XYZ file of N, CA, C and O in Angstrom:
780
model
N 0.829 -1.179 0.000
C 0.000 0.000 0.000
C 0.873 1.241 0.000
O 1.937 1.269 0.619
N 0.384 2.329 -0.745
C 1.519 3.431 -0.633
C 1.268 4.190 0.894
O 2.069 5.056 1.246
N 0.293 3.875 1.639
C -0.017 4.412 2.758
C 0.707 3.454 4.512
O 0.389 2.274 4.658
N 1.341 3.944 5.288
C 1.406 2.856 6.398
C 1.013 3.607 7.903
O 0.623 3.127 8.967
N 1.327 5.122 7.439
C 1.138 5.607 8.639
C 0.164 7.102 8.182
O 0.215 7.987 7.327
N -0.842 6.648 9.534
C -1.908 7.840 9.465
C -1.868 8.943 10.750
O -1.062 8.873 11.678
N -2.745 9.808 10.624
C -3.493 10.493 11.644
C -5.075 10.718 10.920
O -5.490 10.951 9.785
N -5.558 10.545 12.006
C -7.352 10.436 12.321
C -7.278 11.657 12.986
O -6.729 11.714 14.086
N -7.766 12.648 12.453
C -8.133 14.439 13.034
C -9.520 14.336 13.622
O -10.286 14.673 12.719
N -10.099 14.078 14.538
C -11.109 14.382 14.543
C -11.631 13.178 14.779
O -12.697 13.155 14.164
N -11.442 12.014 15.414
C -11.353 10.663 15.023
C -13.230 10.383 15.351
O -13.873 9.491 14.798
N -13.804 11.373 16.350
C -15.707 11.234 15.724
C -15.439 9.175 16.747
O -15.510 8.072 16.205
N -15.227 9.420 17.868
C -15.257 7.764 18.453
C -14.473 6.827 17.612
O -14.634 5.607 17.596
N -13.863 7.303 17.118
C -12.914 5.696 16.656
C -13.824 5.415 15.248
O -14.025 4.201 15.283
N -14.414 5.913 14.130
C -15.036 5.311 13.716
C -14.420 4.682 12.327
O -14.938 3.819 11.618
N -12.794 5.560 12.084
C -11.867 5.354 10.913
C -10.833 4.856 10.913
O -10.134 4.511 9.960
N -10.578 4.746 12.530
C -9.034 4.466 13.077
C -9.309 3.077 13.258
O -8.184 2.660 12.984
N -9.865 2.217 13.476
C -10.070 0.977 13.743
C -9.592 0.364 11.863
O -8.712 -0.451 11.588
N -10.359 0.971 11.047
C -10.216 0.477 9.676
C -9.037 0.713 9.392
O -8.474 -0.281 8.932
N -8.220 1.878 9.488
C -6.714 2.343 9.038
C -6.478 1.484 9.448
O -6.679 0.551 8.671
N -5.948 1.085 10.759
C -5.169 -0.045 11.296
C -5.396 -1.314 11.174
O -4.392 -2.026 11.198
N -6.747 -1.992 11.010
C -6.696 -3.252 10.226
C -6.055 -3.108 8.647
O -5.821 -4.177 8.084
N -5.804 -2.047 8.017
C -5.119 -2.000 6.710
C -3.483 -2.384 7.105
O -2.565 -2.412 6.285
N -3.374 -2.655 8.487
C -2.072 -2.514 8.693
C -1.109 -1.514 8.413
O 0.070 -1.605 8.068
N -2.125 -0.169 8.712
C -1.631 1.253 9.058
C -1.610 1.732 10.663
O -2.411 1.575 11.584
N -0.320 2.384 10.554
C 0.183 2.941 12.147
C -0.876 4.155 12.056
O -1.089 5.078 11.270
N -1.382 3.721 13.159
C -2.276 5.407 13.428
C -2.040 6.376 14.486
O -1.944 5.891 15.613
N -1.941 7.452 14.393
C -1.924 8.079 15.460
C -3.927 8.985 15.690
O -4.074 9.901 14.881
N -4.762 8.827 16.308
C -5.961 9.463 16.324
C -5.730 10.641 17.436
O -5.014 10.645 18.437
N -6.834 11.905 16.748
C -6.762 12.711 17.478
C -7.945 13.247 17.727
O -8.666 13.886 16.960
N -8.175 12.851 19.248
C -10.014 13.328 19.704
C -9.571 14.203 20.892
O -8.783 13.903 21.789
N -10.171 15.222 20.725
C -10.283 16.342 22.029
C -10.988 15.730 23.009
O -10.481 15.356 24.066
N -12.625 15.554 22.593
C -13.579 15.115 23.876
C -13.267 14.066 24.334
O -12.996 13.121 23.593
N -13.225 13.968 25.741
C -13.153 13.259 26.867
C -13.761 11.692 26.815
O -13.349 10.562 27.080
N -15.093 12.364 26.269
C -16.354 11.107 25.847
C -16.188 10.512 24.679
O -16.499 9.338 24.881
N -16.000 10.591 24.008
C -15.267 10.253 22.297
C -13.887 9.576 22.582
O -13.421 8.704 21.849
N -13.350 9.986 23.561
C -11.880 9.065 23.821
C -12.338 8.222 24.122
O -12.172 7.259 23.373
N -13.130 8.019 25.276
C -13.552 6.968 26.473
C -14.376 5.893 25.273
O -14.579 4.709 25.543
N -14.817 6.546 23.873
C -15.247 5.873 23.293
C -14.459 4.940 22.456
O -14.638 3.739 22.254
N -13.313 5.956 21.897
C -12.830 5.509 20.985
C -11.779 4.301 21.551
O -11.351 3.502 20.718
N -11.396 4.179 22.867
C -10.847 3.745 23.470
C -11.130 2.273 23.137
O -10.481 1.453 22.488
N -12.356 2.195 23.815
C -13.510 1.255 23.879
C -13.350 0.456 22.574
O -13.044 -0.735 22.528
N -13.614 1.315 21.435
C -14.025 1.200 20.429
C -12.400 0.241 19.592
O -12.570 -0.495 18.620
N -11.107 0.448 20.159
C -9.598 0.247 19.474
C -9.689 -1.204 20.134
O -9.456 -2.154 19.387
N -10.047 -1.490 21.632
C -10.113 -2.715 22.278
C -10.842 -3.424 21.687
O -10.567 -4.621 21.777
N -11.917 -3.089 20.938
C -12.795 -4.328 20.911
C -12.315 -4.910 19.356
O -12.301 -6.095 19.023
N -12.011 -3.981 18.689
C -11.439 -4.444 17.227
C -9.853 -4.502 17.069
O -9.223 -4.463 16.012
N -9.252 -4.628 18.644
C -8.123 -5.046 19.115
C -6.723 -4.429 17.797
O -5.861 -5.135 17.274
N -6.957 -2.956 17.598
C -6.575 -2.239 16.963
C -5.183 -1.599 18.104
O -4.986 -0.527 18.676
N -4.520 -2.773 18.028
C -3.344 -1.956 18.912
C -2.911 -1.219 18.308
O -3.045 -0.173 18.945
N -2.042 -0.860 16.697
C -1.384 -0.041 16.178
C -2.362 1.240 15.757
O -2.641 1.750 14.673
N -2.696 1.477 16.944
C -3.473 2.952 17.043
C -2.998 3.829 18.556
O -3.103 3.203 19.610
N -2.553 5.083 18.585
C -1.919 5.793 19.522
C -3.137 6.984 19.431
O -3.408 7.555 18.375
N -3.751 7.230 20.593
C -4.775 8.320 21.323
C -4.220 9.023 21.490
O -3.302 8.798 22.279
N -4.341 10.547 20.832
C -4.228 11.710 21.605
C -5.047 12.303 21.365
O -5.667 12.563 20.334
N -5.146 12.792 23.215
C -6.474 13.693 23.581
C -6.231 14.631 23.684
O -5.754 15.299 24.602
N -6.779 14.968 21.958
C -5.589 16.493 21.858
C -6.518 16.969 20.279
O -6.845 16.125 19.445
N -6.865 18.698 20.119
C -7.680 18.763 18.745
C -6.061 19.174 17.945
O -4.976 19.457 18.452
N -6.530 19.042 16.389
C -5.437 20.246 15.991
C -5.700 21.264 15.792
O -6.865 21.589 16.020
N -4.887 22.129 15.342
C -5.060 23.645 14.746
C -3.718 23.454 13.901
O -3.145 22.428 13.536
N -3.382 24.983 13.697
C -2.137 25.552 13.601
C -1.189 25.813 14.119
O -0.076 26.233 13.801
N -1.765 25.495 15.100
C -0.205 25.954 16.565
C -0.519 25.257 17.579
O -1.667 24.829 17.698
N 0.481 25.005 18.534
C 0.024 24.376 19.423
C -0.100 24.844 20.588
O 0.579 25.830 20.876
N -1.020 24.251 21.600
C -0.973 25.467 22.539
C -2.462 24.769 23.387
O -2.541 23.564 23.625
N -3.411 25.629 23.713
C -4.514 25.412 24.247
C -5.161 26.101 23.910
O -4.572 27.102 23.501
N -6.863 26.177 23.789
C -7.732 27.204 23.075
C -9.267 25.971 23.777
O -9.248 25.000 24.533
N -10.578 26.809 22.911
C -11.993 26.275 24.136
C -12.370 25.512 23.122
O -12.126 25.706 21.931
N -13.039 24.536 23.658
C -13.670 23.614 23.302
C -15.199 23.859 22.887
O -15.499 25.011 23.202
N -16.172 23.244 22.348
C -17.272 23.656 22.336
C -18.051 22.411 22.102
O -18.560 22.259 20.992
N -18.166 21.717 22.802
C -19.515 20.846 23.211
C -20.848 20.629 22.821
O -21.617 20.770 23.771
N -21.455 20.303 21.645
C -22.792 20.644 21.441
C -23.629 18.971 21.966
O -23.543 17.854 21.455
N -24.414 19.475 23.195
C -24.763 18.288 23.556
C -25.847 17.341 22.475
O -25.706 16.148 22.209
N -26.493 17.888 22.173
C -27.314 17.111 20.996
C -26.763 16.713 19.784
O -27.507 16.046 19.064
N -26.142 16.849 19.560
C -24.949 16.288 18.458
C -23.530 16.106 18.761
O -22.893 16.641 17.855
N -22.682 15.541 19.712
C -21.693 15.619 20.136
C -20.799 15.144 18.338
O -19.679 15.652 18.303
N -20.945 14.798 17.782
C -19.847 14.386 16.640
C -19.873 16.416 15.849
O -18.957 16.809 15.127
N -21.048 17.295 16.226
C -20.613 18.544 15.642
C -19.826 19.208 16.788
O -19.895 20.435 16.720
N -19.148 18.778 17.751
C -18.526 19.832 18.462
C -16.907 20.146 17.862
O -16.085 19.310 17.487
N -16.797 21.316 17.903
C -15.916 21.556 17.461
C -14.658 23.105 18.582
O -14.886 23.225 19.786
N -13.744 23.842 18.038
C -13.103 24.413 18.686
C -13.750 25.717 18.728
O -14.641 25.735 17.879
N -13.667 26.848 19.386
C -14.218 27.764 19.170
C -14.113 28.447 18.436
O -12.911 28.371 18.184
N -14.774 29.615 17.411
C -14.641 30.170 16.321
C -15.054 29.563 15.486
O -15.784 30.169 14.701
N -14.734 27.708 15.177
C -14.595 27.029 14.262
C -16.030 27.367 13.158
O -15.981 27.621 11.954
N -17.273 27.263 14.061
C -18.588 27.966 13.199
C -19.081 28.776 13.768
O -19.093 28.741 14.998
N -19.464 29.448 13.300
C -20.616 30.680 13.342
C -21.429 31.568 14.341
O -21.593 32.701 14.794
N -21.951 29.832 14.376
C -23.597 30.422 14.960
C -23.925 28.421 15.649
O -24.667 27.627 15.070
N -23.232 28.154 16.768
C -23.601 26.784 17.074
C -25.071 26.751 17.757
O -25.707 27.600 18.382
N -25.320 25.521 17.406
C -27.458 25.297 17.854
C -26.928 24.716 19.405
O -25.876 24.366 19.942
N -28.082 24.831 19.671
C -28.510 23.856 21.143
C -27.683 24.158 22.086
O -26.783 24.988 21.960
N -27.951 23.428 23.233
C -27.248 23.276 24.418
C -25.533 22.756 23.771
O -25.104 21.957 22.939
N -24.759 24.133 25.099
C -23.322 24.105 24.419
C -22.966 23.718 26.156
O -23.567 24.083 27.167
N -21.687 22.797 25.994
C -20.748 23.066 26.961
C -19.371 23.542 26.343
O -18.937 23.354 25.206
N -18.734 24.300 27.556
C -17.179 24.518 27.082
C -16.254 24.505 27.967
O -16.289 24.853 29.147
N -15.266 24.008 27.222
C -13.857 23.993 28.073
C -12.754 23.550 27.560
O -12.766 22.710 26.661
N -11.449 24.145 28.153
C -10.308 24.339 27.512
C -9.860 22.383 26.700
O -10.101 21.269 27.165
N -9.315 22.715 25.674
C -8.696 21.479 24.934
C -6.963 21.835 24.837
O -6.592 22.999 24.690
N -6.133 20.868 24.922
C -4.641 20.814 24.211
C -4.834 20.323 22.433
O -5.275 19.359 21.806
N -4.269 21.511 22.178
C -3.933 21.849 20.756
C -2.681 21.181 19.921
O -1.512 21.375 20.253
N -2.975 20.564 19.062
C -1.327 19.836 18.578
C -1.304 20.592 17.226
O -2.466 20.792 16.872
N -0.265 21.159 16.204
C -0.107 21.716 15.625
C 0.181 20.696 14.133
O 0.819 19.656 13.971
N -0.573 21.511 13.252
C -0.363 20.008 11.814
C 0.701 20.125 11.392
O 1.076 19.165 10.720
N 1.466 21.026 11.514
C 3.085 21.103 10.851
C 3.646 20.142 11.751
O 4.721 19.760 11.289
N 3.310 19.457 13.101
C 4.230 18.404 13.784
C 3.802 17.253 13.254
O 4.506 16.244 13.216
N 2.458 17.327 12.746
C 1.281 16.197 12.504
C 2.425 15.488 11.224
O 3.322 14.645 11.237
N 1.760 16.413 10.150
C 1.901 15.617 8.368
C 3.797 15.349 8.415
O 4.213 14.516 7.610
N 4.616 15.894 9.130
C 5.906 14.700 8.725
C 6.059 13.476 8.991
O 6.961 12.770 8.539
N 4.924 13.028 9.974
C 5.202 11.497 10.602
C 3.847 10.791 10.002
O 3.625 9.623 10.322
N 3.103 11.360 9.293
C 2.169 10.446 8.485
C 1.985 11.035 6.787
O 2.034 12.153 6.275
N 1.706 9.367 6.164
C 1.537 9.906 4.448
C 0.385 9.775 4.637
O -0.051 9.838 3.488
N -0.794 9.576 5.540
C -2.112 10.070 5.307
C -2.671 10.515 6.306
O -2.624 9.995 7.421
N -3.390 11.748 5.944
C -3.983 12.145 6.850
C -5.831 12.194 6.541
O -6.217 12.281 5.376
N -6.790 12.132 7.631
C -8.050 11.847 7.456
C -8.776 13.028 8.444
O -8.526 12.945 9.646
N -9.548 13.978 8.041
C -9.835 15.007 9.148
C -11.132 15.188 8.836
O -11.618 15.109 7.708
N -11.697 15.436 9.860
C -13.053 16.006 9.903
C -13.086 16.781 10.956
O -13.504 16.458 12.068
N -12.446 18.296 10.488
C -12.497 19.134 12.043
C -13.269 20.247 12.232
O -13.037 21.292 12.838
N -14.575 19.722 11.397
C -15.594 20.797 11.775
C -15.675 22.196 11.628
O -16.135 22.988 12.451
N -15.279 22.400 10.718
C -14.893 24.057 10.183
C -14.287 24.735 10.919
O -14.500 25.850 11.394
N -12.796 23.387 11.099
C -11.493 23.895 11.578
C -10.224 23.959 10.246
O -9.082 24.418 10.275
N -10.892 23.382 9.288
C -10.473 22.879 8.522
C -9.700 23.908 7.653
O -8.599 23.564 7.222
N -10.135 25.018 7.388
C -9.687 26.180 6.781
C -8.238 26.906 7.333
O -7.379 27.462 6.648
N -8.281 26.659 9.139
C -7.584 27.266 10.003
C -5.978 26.208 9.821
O -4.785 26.506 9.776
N -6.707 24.961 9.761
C -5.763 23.786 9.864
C -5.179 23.517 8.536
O -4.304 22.651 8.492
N -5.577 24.218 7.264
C -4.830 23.959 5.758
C -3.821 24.894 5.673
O -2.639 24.617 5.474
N -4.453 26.427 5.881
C -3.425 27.154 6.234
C -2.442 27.372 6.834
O -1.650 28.249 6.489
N -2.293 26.683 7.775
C -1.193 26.198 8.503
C -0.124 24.946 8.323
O 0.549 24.296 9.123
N -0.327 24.920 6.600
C 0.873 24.058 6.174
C 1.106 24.855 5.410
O 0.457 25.786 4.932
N 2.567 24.300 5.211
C 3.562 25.369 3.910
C 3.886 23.640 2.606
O 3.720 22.433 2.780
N 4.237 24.232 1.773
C 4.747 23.421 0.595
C 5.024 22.124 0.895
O 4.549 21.119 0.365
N 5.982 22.221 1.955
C 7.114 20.884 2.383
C 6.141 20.046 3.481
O 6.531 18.878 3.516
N 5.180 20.236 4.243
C 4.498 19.089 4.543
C 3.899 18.484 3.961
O 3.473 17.440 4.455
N 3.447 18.980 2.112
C 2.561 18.099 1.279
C 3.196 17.038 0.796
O 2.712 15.924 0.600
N 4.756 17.545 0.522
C 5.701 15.833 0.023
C 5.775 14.977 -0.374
O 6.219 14.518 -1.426
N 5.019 14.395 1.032
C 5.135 12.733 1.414
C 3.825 12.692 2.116
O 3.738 11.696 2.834
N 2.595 13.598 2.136
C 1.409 13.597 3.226
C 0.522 13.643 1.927
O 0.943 14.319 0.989
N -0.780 12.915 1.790
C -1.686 13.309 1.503
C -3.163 13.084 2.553
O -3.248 12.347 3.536
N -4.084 13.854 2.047
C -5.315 13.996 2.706
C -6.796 14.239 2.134
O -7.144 14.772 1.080
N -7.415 13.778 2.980
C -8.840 13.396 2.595
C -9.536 14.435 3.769
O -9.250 14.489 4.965
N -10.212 14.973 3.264
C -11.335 16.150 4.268
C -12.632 16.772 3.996
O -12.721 17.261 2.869
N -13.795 16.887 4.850
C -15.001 17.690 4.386
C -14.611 19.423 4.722
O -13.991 19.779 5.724
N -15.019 20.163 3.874
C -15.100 21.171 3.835
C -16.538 21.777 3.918
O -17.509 21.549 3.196
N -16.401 22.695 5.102
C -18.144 23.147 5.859
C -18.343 24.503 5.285
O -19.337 25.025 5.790
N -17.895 25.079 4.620
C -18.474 26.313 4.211
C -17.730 26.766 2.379
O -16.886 26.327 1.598
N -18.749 27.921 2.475
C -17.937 28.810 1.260
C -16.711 29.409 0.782
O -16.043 29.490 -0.249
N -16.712 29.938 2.437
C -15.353 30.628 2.645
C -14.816 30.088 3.178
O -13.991 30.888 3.619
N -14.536 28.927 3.659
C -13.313 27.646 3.850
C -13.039 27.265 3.129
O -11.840 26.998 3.199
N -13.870 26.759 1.483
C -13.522 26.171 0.673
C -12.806 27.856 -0.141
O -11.611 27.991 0.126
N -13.069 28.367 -0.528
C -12.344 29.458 -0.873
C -11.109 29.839 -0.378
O -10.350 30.508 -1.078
N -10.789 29.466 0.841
C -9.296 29.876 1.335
C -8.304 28.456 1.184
O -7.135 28.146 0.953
N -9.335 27.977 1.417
C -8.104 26.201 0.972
C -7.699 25.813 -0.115
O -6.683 25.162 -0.358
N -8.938 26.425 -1.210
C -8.249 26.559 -2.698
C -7.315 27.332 -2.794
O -6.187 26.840 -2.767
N -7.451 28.681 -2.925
C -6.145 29.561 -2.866
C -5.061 29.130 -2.139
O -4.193 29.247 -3.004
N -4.424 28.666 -1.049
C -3.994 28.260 -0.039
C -2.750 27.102 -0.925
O -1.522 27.049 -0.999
N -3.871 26.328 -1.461
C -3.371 24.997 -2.250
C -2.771 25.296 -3.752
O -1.774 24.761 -4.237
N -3.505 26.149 -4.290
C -3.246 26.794 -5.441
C -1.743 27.582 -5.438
O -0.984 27.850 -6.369
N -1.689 27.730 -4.585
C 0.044 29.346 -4.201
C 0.797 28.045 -3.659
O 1.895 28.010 -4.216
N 0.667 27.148 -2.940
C 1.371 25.998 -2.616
C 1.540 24.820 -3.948
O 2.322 23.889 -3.758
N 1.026 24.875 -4.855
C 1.082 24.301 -6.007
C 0.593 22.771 -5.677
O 1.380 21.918 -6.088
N -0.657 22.244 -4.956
C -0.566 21.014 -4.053
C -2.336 21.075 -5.029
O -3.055 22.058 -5.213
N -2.563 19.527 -5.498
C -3.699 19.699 -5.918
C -4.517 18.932 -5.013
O -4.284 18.111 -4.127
N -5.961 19.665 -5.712
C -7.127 18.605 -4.853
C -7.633 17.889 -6.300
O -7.271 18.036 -7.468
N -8.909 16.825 -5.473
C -9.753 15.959 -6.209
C -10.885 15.863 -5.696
O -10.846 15.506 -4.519
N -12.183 16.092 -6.236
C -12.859 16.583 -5.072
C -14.274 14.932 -5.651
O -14.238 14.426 -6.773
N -15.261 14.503 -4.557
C -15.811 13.821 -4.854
C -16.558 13.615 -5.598
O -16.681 12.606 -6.292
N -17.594 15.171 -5.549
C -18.560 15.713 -6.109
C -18.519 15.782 -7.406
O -19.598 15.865 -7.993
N -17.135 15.761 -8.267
C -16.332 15.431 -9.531
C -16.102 14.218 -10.136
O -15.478 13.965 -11.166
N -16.774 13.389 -9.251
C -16.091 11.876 -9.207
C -14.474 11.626 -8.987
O -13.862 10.746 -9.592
N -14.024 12.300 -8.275
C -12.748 12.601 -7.858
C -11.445 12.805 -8.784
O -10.275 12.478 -8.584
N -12.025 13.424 -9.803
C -11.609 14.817 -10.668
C -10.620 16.125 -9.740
O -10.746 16.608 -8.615
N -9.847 16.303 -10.629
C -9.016 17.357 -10.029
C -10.022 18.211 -9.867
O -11.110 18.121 -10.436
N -9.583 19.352 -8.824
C -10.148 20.921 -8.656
C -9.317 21.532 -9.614
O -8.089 21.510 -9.539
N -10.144 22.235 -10.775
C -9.696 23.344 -11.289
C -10.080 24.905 -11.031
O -9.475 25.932 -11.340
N -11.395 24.683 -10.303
C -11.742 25.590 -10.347
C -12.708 26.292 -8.953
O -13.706 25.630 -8.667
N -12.465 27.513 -8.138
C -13.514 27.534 -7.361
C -14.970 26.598 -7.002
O -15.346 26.053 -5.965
N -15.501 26.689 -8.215
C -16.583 26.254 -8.310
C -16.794 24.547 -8.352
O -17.830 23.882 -8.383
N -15.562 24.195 -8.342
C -15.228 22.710 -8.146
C -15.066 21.949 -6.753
O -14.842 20.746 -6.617
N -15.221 22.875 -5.772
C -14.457 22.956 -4.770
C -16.417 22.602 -4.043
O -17.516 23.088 -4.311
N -15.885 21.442 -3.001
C -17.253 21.513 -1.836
C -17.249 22.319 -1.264
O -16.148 22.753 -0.924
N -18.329 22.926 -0.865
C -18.548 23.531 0.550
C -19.741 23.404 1.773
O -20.329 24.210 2.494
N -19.753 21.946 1.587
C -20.314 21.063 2.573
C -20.270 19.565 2.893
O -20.017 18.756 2.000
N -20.436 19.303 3.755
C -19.921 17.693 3.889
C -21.412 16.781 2.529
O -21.138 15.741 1.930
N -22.492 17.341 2.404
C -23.580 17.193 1.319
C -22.985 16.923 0.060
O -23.515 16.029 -0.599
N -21.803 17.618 -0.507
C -20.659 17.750 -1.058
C -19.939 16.677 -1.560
O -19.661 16.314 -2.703
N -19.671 16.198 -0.313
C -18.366 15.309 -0.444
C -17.297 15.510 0.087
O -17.389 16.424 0.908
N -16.284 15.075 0.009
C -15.053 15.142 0.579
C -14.064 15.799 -0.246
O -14.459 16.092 -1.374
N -12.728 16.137 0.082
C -11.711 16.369 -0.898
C -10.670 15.839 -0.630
O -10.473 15.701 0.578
N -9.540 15.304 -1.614
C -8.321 14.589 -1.664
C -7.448 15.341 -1.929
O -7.531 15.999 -2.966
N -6.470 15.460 -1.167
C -5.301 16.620 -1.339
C -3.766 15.955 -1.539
O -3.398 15.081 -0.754
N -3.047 16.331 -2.437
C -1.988 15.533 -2.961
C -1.298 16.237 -3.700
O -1.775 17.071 -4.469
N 0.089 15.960 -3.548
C 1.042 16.649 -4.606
C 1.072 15.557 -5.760
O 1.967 15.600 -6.605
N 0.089 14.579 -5.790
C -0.094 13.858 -6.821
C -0.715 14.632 -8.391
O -1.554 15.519 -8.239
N -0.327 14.309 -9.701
C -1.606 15.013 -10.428
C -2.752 14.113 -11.032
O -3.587 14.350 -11.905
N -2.475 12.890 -10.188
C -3.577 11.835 -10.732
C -3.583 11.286 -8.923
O -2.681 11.121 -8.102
N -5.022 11.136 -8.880
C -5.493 10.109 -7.908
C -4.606 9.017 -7.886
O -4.168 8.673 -8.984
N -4.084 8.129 -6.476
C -3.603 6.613 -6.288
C -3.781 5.814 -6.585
O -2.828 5.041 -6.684
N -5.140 5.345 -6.972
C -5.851 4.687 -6.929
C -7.146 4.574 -8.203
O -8.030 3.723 -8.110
């Protein structure tokens, strides 16, 4: 496989990291919430996914600490603060440890994120030389996320493939998701899909 070692952004209970690692991929997963660990935990034991490493930790761009945001009626939409808008329902909050993706993408060639319209904050915060040897798969939650990750990728010379295309290069704004309704996108210094 051209893939052996991952990170799970956002790992949502274990629900991708269990599969990476039966591919006989090293994973490293990364869940902020407390409850989502306790899950995902749960979740690595029972599909006896040892080559998976927990950190209870979100990313960003830097590392550091910043708030959490809790949405109790949907716990898989909680995300960091800022990350959206205008969050619904009953919120809890509290501080998370931050790991930074420039430490992330040198120790994995794939990365898998779903960080909740963190995603914009977290593209920008790579330069040229982490795309390399890293590629990635991600939903993009808005207009203007997908607008800054194109440009972003575009000045970095790093292409996407987006689903909604049948996983067709992005040529163009308008190629670009801007909702998980969408699809996903594949990011690669490849100019053809792997696969």
């Amino acid at each position: 496989s051209r893939y052996s070692r991952a990170a799970d952004i956002g790992a949502n209970m274990g629900l991708h990291s269990p599969f990476m690692a039966r591919a006989g991929w090293t994973v490293t997963a990364y869940e902020p919430d407390p409850t989502h660990a306790t899950l995902l935990e749960r979740n690595l034991k029972l599909n006896n996914a040892t080559n998976v490493t927990l950190k209870k930790s979100a990313v960003s761009d830097r590392v550091g600490e910043m708030e959490f945001v809790r949405v109790l009626g949907n716990t898989t939409s909680s995300h960091l603060a800022g990350a959206k808008s205008n969050p619904y329902g009953e919120l809890e909050r509290f501080p998370v440890k931050v790991d930074s993706i420039g430490d992330i993408m040198p120790a994995a060639d794939f990365v898998k994120m779903d960080a909740e319209g963190q995603e914009k904050i977290i593209i920008l915060g790579t330069s040229a030389t982490n795309w390399a040897h890293t590629d990635m798969m991600l939903e993009v939650g808005s207009h203007e996320n997908a607008f800054a990750i194109y440009s972003h990728l575009e000045k970095l010379q790093v292409n996407a493939f987006a689903q909604k295309l049948g996983w067709n290069r992005v040529r163009s704004l308008a190629d670009m998701p801007t909702s998980y309704k969408e699809g996903s996108v594949f990011i690669s210094r490849a100019d053809h899909m792997p696969w």
